[in-house]
Amino acid sequence: MGTTEPLKTRPLSHPFIEIMDTTLRDGEQTSGVSFLPHEKLMIARMLLNDINVDRLEVASARVSDGERDAVRMVCHYAESVGMLQRIEVLGFVDGHLSLDWINDCGARRINLLAKGSLRHCTTQLGKKPDEHIDDILRSIDYAEHLGIDVNIYLEDWSSGMNDSPEYIYHLMDRLVGTPIKRFMLPDTLGITNPLQVIDFFRKMCRRYPDIHFDFHAHNDYDLAVSNSLAAVLCGARGLHVTVNGLGERCGNAPLASVQAILKDQFQAITSIKENKLNDISRLVEEYSGIAVAPNQPIVGENVFTQVAGVHADGDNKDNLYCNSLVPERFGRSREYALGKTSGRANIELNLQKLGLELTPEQMAKVTKRITELGDRKEIVTQEDLPYIVNDVLKHTTPEEKVKLISYMVTSTYGLKPIASIKVEINGNQYAAESTGDGQYDAFVKALRKIYKTSLNRTFPILANYAVTIPPGGRTDALVQTVITWRNGDKIIRTRGLDADQTEAAIKATLRMLNIFEESQEMEDRR
């Protein structure tokens, strides 16, 4: 890279940084991810309205008929709400083909994919630099004829800055002055580190000070977020992100992490509505089938959960273990885990949320029991706590409002599983049958049928289902099933333990329904 000059970044004057989300294009290149047209529309609507991204790259041109339908749906919606100029489609330097495809879909902006390194230009295209540039100029002229705005990707730009900067400067010199709105600089192979990004962006911005540059990071070395910040420090006006960091290979820069670091570490201004970041994460997780890691910053299940008792004690006294990443900022709340390291302070905070107060002697007994459960690797949720308290203190077990009288599930090769159940709810018995995609699915659908047809009531939505099977290959080992349910804004997480996975899930479901009925009764009293 040569000798690096002393770092001179732009003044810290609270710059505005444009955010372009490319979950629906680059994020869909994640292995195994393919969004249906209506799923693309739902994600696009949330990103535009609830998250308020500045721009949305929704597809690559000419991929498939299904992709054409999806882009048409998104463009039709965006136009109806006055946001069509935020919709962008990646297109290729292929004469009129990509531009006609994009025009037919109703989009008005192309992100033209050009070659940002000499190697890509001469080896992949088999063209001399000026031949490629002439093709780009012809595409720009045709886009102008169609009334389509042009941004341009310099694909493999980071390699080009390493290996052939003269090629990049020649390309830029010929394209500056054309109607191109933004020059988008990708680290296509994810090979740079923040020092290189600083060096490369400083050179580009010094040579072309009036150009709007975007940076597009990939996460191969786990540096996508750091590299994005480095680009902003040295002049990038826009950043490309994806929800949950989806993308090819190791993915792209995650939207939530980039937003947090821009605001907290650089005091930059963006259009993003932070309190909806968790909602878009959950939606994309559901549609993509790619689970968010529990420790993923901002949106991971565990990132606002304190485990150590000393941390809970410090938070209880003066928020000693809190930072700027306050969970309420992102539409979430802080939790205190229950387990062998939680200690008295964690348990006290959880009991306070439940409105329970114990004597010191009772607290010691409950703490001991939770520690014992943690030693056995059993998960203890806040919803488990009243049951543990009643068990440890030998109180009468709370009356069950929902009881399983009997059930039968059948599974036959070639046929859908069938569940026949009888339950007692608040003293009345009900029966129902249903088929499902699995034994547990059939059981839950039968329950839903009872709640809908017999009780005329809603049933909580299953948000997550996790099964833990101890290692060792024993077929009779206890299976732990933890199910997360959503009832409006309330989250209920319950656990079932049994040698049979379906039975464990059913136990967790019945515990959830008892909590659900108890909360409904309390609301009715109010």
PDB file of N, CA and C in Angstrom, residues 56 58 71-72 74-76 78-79 82-90 98-112 140 142-151 179 181-182:
ATOM      1  N   LEU A  56     -33.336   1.924  -1.449  1.00  0.00           N
ATOM      2  CA  LEU A  56     -33.611   0.494  -1.311  1.00  0.00           C
ATOM      3  C   LEU A  56     -33.288  -0.205  -2.627  1.00  0.00           C
ATOM      4  N   VAL A  58     -33.520  -3.380  -4.676  1.00  0.00           N
ATOM      5  CA  VAL A  58     -34.499  -4.447  -4.515  1.00  0.00           C
ATOM      6  C   VAL A  58     -34.227  -5.688  -5.351  1.00  0.00           C
ATOM      7  N   VAL A  71     -40.270  -6.902  -8.443  1.00  0.00           N
ATOM      8  CA  VAL A  71     -39.865  -5.503  -8.645  1.00  0.00           C
ATOM      9  C   VAL A  71     -41.064  -4.659  -9.062  1.00  0.00           C
ATOM     10  N   ARG A  72     -41.926  -5.219  -9.900  1.00  0.00           N
ATOM     11  CA  ARG A  72     -43.132  -4.486 -10.290  1.00  0.00           C
ATOM     12  C   ARG A  72     -44.005  -4.184  -9.077  1.00  0.00           C
ATOM     13  N   VAL A  74     -43.097  -3.967  -5.885  1.00  0.00           N
ATOM     14  CA  VAL A  74     -42.444  -2.986  -5.015  1.00  0.00           C
ATOM     15  C   VAL A  74     -42.532  -1.593  -5.625  1.00  0.00           C
ATOM     16  N   CYS A  75     -42.279  -1.483  -6.932  1.00  0.00           N
ATOM     17  CA  CYS A  75     -42.323  -0.174  -7.594  1.00  0.00           C
ATOM     18  C   CYS A  75     -43.734   0.404  -7.586  1.00  0.00           C
ATOM     19  N   HIS A  76     -44.723  -0.452  -7.804  1.00  0.00           N
ATOM     20  CA  HIS A  76     -46.112   0.023  -7.785  1.00  0.00           C
ATOM     21  C   HIS A  76     -46.463   0.583  -6.407  1.00  0.00           C
ATOM     22  N   ALA A  78     -44.266   1.661  -4.080  1.00  0.00           N
ATOM     23  CA  ALA A  78     -43.449   2.846  -3.794  1.00  0.00           C
ATOM     24  C   ALA A  78     -43.995   4.072  -4.513  1.00  0.00           C
ATOM     25  N   GLU A  79     -44.460   3.895  -5.741  1.00  0.00           N
ATOM     26  CA  GLU A  79     -45.019   5.023  -6.484  1.00  0.00           C
ATOM     27  C   GLU A  79     -46.301   5.525  -5.828  1.00  0.00           C
ATOM     28  N   GLY A  82     -45.356   7.815  -3.042  1.00  0.00           N
ATOM     29  CA  GLY A  82     -44.416   8.883  -3.361  1.00  0.00           C
ATOM     30  C   GLY A  82     -42.968   8.565  -3.049  1.00  0.00           C
ATOM     31  N   MET A  83     -42.584   7.272  -3.104  1.00  0.00           N
ATOM     32  CA  MET A  83     -41.211   6.881  -2.765  1.00  0.00           C
ATOM     33  C   MET A  83     -40.500   6.158  -3.913  1.00  0.00           C
ATOM     34  N   LEU A  84     -40.980   6.301  -5.134  1.00  0.00           N
ATOM     35  CA  LEU A  84     -40.396   5.536  -6.236  1.00  0.00           C
ATOM     36  C   LEU A  84     -38.923   5.865  -6.448  1.00  0.00           C
ATOM     37  N   GLN A  85     -38.522   7.117  -6.193  1.00  0.00           N
ATOM     38  CA  GLN A  85     -37.124   7.493  -6.402  1.00  0.00           C
ATOM     39  C   GLN A  85     -36.180   6.832  -5.399  1.00  0.00           C
ATOM     40  N   ARG A  86     -36.735   6.218  -4.359  1.00  0.00           N
ATOM     41  CA  ARG A  86     -35.877   5.490  -3.408  1.00  0.00           C
ATOM     42  C   ARG A  86     -35.572   4.072  -3.892  1.00  0.00           C
ATOM     43  N   ILE A  87     -36.275   3.588  -4.895  1.00  0.00           N
ATOM     44  CA  ILE A  87     -36.123   2.202  -5.352  1.00  0.00           C
ATOM     45  C   ILE A  87     -35.036   2.124  -6.417  1.00  0.00           C
ATOM     46  N   GLU A  88     -34.098   1.198  -6.226  1.00  0.00           N
ATOM     47  CA  GLU A  88     -32.976   1.035  -7.155  1.00  0.00           C
ATOM     48  C   GLU A  88     -32.825  -0.436  -7.536  1.00  0.00           C
ATOM     49  N   VAL A  89     -32.394  -0.670  -8.769  1.00  0.00           N
ATOM     50  CA  VAL A  89     -32.198  -2.034  -9.276  1.00  0.00           C
ATOM     51  C   VAL A  89     -30.809  -2.134  -9.867  1.00  0.00           C
ATOM     52  N   LEU A  90     -30.089  -3.188  -9.496  1.00  0.00           N
ATOM     53  CA  LEU A  90     -28.772  -3.404 -10.099  1.00  0.00           C
ATOM     54  C   LEU A  90     -28.948  -3.861 -11.539  1.00  0.00           C
ATOM     55  N   SER A  98     -30.681  -4.654 -19.673  1.00  0.00           N
ATOM     56  CA  SER A  98     -31.002  -4.367 -18.272  1.00  0.00           C
ATOM     57  C   SER A  98     -31.900  -3.139 -18.149  1.00  0.00           C
ATOM     58  N   LEU A  99     -31.586  -2.115 -18.911  1.00  0.00           N
ATOM     59  CA  LEU A  99     -32.365  -0.885 -18.823  1.00  0.00           C
ATOM     60  C   LEU A  99     -33.798  -1.096 -19.291  1.00  0.00           C
ATOM     61  N   ASP A 100     -34.010  -1.866 -20.349  1.00  0.00           N
ATOM     62  CA  ASP A 100     -35.382  -2.157 -20.786  1.00  0.00           C
ATOM     63  C   ASP A 100     -36.131  -2.962 -19.725  1.00  0.00           C
ATOM     64  N   TRP A 101     -35.442  -3.905 -19.099  1.00  0.00           N
ATOM     65  CA  TRP A 101     -36.051  -4.726 -18.038  1.00  0.00           C
ATOM     66  C   TRP A 101     -36.473  -3.847 -16.871  1.00  0.00           C
ATOM     67  N   ILE A 102     -35.593  -2.969 -16.453  1.00  0.00           N
ATOM     68  CA  ILE A 102     -35.878  -2.080 -15.326  1.00  0.00           C
ATOM     69  C   ILE A 102     -37.006  -1.116 -15.676  1.00  0.00           C
ATOM     70  N   ASN A 103     -36.966  -0.579 -16.880  1.00  0.00           N
ATOM     71  CA  ASN A 103     -38.018   0.339 -17.328  1.00  0.00           C
ATOM     72  C   ASN A 103     -39.364  -0.354 -17.369  1.00  0.00           C
ATOM     73  N   ASP A 104     -39.389  -1.605 -17.832  1.00  0.00           N
ATOM     74  CA  ASP A 104     -40.630  -2.377 -17.904  1.00  0.00           C
ATOM     75  C   ASP A 104     -41.217  -2.633 -16.515  1.00  0.00           C
ATOM     76  N   CYS A 105     -40.339  -2.741 -15.502  1.00  0.00           N
ATOM     77  CA  CYS A 105     -40.801  -2.976 -14.124  1.00  0.00           C
ATOM     78  C   CYS A 105     -41.324  -1.711 -13.456  1.00  0.00           C
ATOM     79  N   GLY A 106     -41.033  -0.565 -14.041  1.00  0.00           N
ATOM     80  CA  GLY A 106     -41.504   0.686 -13.462  1.00  0.00           C
ATOM     81  C   GLY A 106     -40.502   1.380 -12.575  1.00  0.00           C
ATOM     82  N   ALA A 107     -39.277   0.850 -12.475  1.00  0.00           N
ATOM     83  CA  ALA A 107     -38.248   1.491 -11.654  1.00  0.00           C
ATOM     84  C   ALA A 107     -37.621   2.642 -12.428  1.00  0.00           C
ATOM     85  N   ARG A 108     -37.115   3.621 -11.691  1.00  0.00           N
ATOM     86  CA  ARG A 108     -36.544   4.810 -12.335  1.00  0.00           C
ATOM     87  C   ARG A 108     -35.094   5.050 -11.957  1.00  0.00           C
ATOM     88  N   ARG A 109     -34.428   4.037 -11.411  1.00  0.00           N
ATOM     89  CA  ARG A 109     -33.015   4.222 -11.066  1.00  0.00           C
ATOM     90  C   ARG A 109     -32.270   2.914 -11.225  1.00  0.00           C
ATOM     91  N   ILE A 110     -31.166   2.934 -11.965  1.00  0.00           N
ATOM     92  CA  ILE A 110     -30.311   1.764 -12.162  1.00  0.00           C
ATOM     93  C   ILE A 110     -29.006   1.955 -11.410  1.00  0.00           C
ATOM     94  N   ASN A 111     -28.550   0.898 -10.753  1.00  0.00           N
ATOM     95  CA  ASN A 111     -27.215   0.848 -10.177  1.00  0.00           C
ATOM     96  C   ASN A 111     -26.369   0.018 -11.140  1.00  0.00           C
ATOM     97  N   LEU A 112     -25.671   0.698 -12.017  1.00  0.00           N
ATOM     98  CA  LEU A 112     -24.967   0.069 -13.128  1.00  0.00           C
ATOM     99  C   LEU A 112     -23.684  -0.598 -12.638  1.00  0.00           C
ATOM    100  N   ILE A 140     -25.331   4.876 -20.223  1.00  0.00           N
ATOM    101  CA  ILE A 140     -25.767   6.110 -19.574  1.00  0.00           C
ATOM    102  C   ILE A 140     -26.644   6.926 -20.517  1.00  0.00           C
ATOM    103  N   TYR A 142     -28.507   5.805 -22.967  1.00  0.00           N
ATOM    104  CA  TYR A 142     -29.804   5.153 -23.140  1.00  0.00           C
ATOM    105  C   TYR A 142     -30.673   5.327 -21.888  1.00  0.00           C
ATOM    106  N   ALA A 143     -30.045   5.286 -20.722  1.00  0.00           N
ATOM    107  CA  ALA A 143     -30.785   5.520 -19.473  1.00  0.00           C
ATOM    108  C   ALA A 143     -31.382   6.922 -19.471  1.00  0.00           C
ATOM    109  N   GLU A 144     -30.593   7.892 -19.937  1.00  0.00           N
ATOM    110  CA  GLU A 144     -31.086   9.269 -19.994  1.00  0.00           C
ATOM    111  C   GLU A 144     -32.267   9.360 -20.956  1.00  0.00           C
ATOM    112  N   HIS A 145     -32.205   8.622 -22.051  1.00  0.00           N
ATOM    113  CA  HIS A 145     -33.302   8.588 -23.025  1.00  0.00           C
ATOM    114  C   HIS A 145     -34.583   8.045 -22.384  1.00  0.00           C
ATOM    115  N   LEU A 146     -34.437   7.049 -21.502  1.00  0.00           N
ATOM    116  CA  LEU A 146     -35.595   6.440 -20.842  1.00  0.00           C
ATOM    117  C   LEU A 146     -36.060   7.227 -19.619  1.00  0.00           C
ATOM    118  N   GLY A 147     -35.281   8.196 -19.205  1.00  0.00           N
ATOM    119  CA  GLY A 147     -35.627   8.945 -17.997  1.00  0.00           C
ATOM    120  C   GLY A 147     -35.266   8.210 -16.724  1.00  0.00           C
ATOM    121  N   ILE A 148     -34.239   7.359 -16.792  1.00  0.00           N
ATOM    122  CA  ILE A 148     -33.802   6.573 -15.637  1.00  0.00           C
ATOM    123  C   ILE A 148     -32.500   7.156 -15.095  1.00  0.00           C
ATOM    124  N   ASP A 149     -32.457   7.428 -13.789  1.00  0.00           N
ATOM    125  CA  ASP A 149     -31.238   7.924 -13.153  1.00  0.00           C
ATOM    126  C   ASP A 149     -30.205   6.807 -13.050  1.00  0.00           C
ATOM    127  N   VAL A 150     -28.922   7.190 -13.020  1.00  0.00           N
ATOM    128  CA  VAL A 150     -27.839   6.209 -12.992  1.00  0.00           C
ATOM    129  C   VAL A 150     -26.928   6.441 -11.792  1.00  0.00           C
ATOM    130  N   ASN A 151     -26.749   5.388 -10.989  1.00  0.00           N
ATOM    131  CA  ASN A 151     -25.628   5.278 -10.059  1.00  0.00           C
ATOM    132  C   ASN A 151     -24.715   4.216 -10.642  1.00  0.00           C
ATOM    133  N   PRO A 179     -24.095  12.169 -16.322  1.00  0.00           N
ATOM    134  CA  PRO A 179     -25.233  12.291 -15.384  1.00  0.00           C
ATOM    135  C   PRO A 179     -25.214  11.302 -14.219  1.00  0.00           C
ATOM    136  N   LYS A 181     -25.214   9.867 -10.740  1.00  0.00           N
ATOM    137  CA  LYS A 181     -25.554  10.522  -9.471  1.00  0.00           C
ATOM    138  C   LYS A 181     -24.582  10.141  -8.356  1.00  0.00           C
ATOM    139  N   ARG A 182     -24.261   8.846  -8.274  1.00  0.00           N
ATOM    140  CA  ARG A 182     -23.412   8.349  -7.188  1.00  0.00           C
ATOM    141  C   ARG A 182     -22.419   7.337  -7.728  1.00  0.00           C
TER     142      ARG A 182
END
